[in-house]
XYZ file of C-alpha atoms in Angstrom:
201
model
C -4.262 -35.877 14.759
C -7.748 -36.236 13.275
C -8.645 -32.676 14.188
C -5.355 -31.482 12.732
C -6.172 -33.222 9.463
C -9.623 -31.686 9.373
C -8.152 -28.269 10.076
C -5.697 -28.621 7.186
C -8.490 -29.672 4.836
C -10.632 -26.737 5.964
C -7.783 -24.265 5.499
C -7.034 -25.647 2.033
C -10.715 -25.291 1.134
C -10.711 -21.668 2.313
C -7.525 -20.943 0.370
C -8.988 -22.540 -2.754
C -12.174 -20.510 -2.346
C -10.176 -17.303 -2.059
C -8.065 -18.228 -5.093
C -11.213 -18.868 -7.135
C -12.838 -15.642 -5.938
C -9.872 -13.602 -7.180
C -10.221 -15.163 -10.626
C -13.909 -14.212 -10.580
C -13.151 -10.634 -9.506
C -14.598 -11.031 -6.022
C -11.386 -11.459 -4.043
C -11.800 -8.380 -1.874
C -15.132 -9.484 -0.443
C -13.909 -13.015 0.311
C -10.719 -11.671 1.888
C -12.775 -9.416 4.164
C -14.886 -12.403 5.156
C -11.800 -14.500 5.927
C -10.419 -11.711 8.098
C -13.765 -11.377 9.851
C -13.801 -15.035 10.897
C -10.136 -14.974 11.901
C -8.902 -17.024 8.949
C -7.125 -14.275 7.016
C -3.797 -16.065 7.409
C -4.858 -18.725 4.898
C -5.046 -16.009 2.238
C -1.537 -14.628 2.774
C 0.406 -17.295 0.820
C -2.270 -17.263 -1.882
C -1.863 -13.504 -2.261
C 1.873 -13.908 -2.845
C 1.205 -16.785 -5.247
C -1.273 -14.695 -7.271
C 1.114 -11.732 -7.318
C 3.399 -14.081 -9.224
C 0.905 -14.604 -12.062
C 0.892 -12.056 -14.853
C -2.885 -12.052 -15.200
C -3.499 -11.229 -11.532
C -0.255 -9.481 -10.512
C -1.438 -5.868 -10.798
C -4.715 -6.111 -8.903
C -3.534 -8.553 -6.274
C -0.330 -6.649 -5.568
C -2.399 -3.484 -5.160
C -4.462 -5.309 -2.515
C -1.346 -6.820 -0.919
C 0.267 -3.404 -0.643
C -2.729 -2.013 1.232
C -3.219 -5.088 3.412
C 0.418 -5.584 4.389
C 0.952 -1.860 4.887
C -1.920 -1.655 7.354
C -0.584 -4.650 9.296
C 3.112 -3.827 9.274
C 3.836 -7.061 7.387
C 6.908 -5.729 5.624
C 8.487 -9.096 4.774
C 5.257 -10.329 3.181
C 4.909 -7.065 1.260
C 8.413 -7.446 -0.129
C 7.690 -11.061 -1.146
C 4.523 -9.902 -2.895
C 6.418 -7.118 -4.653
C 9.190 -9.422 -5.845
C 6.637 -11.919 -7.162
C 4.593 -9.239 -8.956
C 7.692 -7.503 -10.280
C 8.930 -10.755 -11.807
C 5.525 -11.670 -13.250
C 4.508 -8.265 -14.591
C 7.141 -5.548 -14.143
C 5.111 -3.020 -16.159
C 2.021 -3.349 -13.916
C 0.981 0.123 -12.684
C 0.862 -0.987 -9.037
C 4.361 -2.480 -9.301
C 5.801 0.602 -10.967
C 4.193 2.921 -8.431
C 5.563 0.910 -5.521
C 9.031 0.976 -7.078
C 8.862 4.754 -7.527
C 7.607 5.216 -3.956
C 10.418 3.117 -2.514
C 13.006 5.012 -4.555
C 11.651 8.353 -3.343
C 11.577 7.179 0.267
C 15.197 6.072 -0.102
C 16.176 9.572 -1.259
C 16.503 8.815 -4.958
C 15.341 11.360 -7.512
C 12.139 10.671 -9.417
C 11.068 13.706 -11.507
C 7.631 15.002 -10.543
C 6.886 15.239 -14.269
C 7.001 11.428 -14.353
C 4.700 10.981 -11.364
C 2.364 13.723 -12.680
C 1.942 11.787 -15.919
C 0.952 8.704 -13.949
C -1.698 10.679 -12.024
C -3.003 12.156 -15.273
C -3.372 8.646 -16.677
C -5.064 7.234 -13.552
C -6.633 10.151 -11.660
C -8.730 7.892 -9.424
C -5.701 5.975 -8.094
C -4.868 7.429 -4.656
C -1.566 5.532 -4.385
C -0.235 7.304 -7.478
C -1.292 10.649 -6.015
C 0.597 10.068 -2.781
C 3.685 9.061 -4.732
C 3.366 12.219 -6.833
C 2.954 14.344 -3.698
C 6.097 12.774 -2.248
C 8.013 13.551 -5.458
C 6.904 17.185 -5.186
C 7.964 17.313 -1.536
C 11.403 16.042 -2.521
C 11.575 18.981 -4.948
C 10.679 21.408 -2.105
C 7.315 22.162 -3.707
C 5.195 21.864 -0.575
C 2.210 23.885 -1.816
C 2.071 21.858 -5.020
C 2.198 18.635 -2.974
C -0.846 19.798 -1.013
C -2.615 20.684 -4.247
C -2.307 17.131 -5.591
C -5.525 16.241 -3.739
C -7.649 19.272 -4.635
C -9.976 17.328 -6.951
C -10.307 14.044 -5.067
C -11.804 13.105 -1.702
C -9.206 11.596 0.629
C -10.329 10.372 4.049
C -7.116 10.627 6.031
C -8.334 8.542 8.984
C -8.749 5.519 6.700
C -5.438 5.783 4.867
C -2.741 3.103 5.120
C 0.006 4.177 7.558
C 2.552 4.921 4.816
C 0.169 7.284 3.029
C -0.731 8.941 6.330
C 2.982 9.586 6.937
C 3.133 11.439 3.612
C 0.149 13.559 4.676
C 1.957 14.456 7.917
C 5.047 15.479 5.950
C 2.924 17.579 3.563
C 1.163 19.315 6.468
C 4.412 20.158 8.220
C 6.014 21.391 4.994
C 3.059 23.762 4.611
C 3.200 25.042 8.191
C 0.131 23.075 9.287
C 1.893 21.767 12.375
C -1.159 21.393 14.596
C -2.866 19.214 12.018
C 0.341 17.214 11.544
C 0.630 16.632 15.311
C -2.967 15.420 15.474
C -2.345 12.929 12.675
C 0.941 11.826 14.213
C -0.887 10.988 17.433
C -3.261 8.686 15.549
C -0.486 6.788 13.761
C 1.174 3.636 15.083
C 4.881 4.055 14.192
C 5.338 0.275 14.305
C 3.325 0.092 11.084
C 5.834 2.250 9.201
C 8.926 1.116 7.371
C 12.131 2.904 8.369
C 12.037 5.392 5.486
C 8.336 6.066 6.037
C 9.006 6.735 9.702
C 11.640 9.286 8.719
C 8.865 11.338 7.082
C 7.153 12.036 10.380
C 10.282 13.012 12.310
C 10.904 16.696 12.902
């Protein structure tokens, strides 16, 4: 019981340190350190908590989206989204996620809307992938490929959902060999159902 108490105190201290680091703008580095020492789980509830605060919702949800997407933690991602959406519905990361989910579900989002987002935040890769998906839904495969002409994207390091969009873009442009190579490097268990549908022939 003593060790259990010490463990709880230590985990609370780590969670508090992560919470403080986010306020100071150093959350990413501390989160990486927690993951490195096998204590990343203490950050997960804090991430959802901070998604629910208007002052941290945008940045923390952006990090949660990447983190949960890479780990296949779909329930946690949805909790983070609901918290951020309630706290700051106009946050760019929240709006982009909403548009992406609508597109994946087959709803129509005009590419003019997603293009405006990219124009306003050209360095945001998430917005670019959402825009590319909107163009694909409009059967504009070549334009979808062109979304990345002025930005460096390292496909091997992309979150699984973004990589699925790249596969769909490649296949729509007849680049089947490249698409097959990417498909072989992707764990389908890390894709949500509608993301998985993108990589099916």
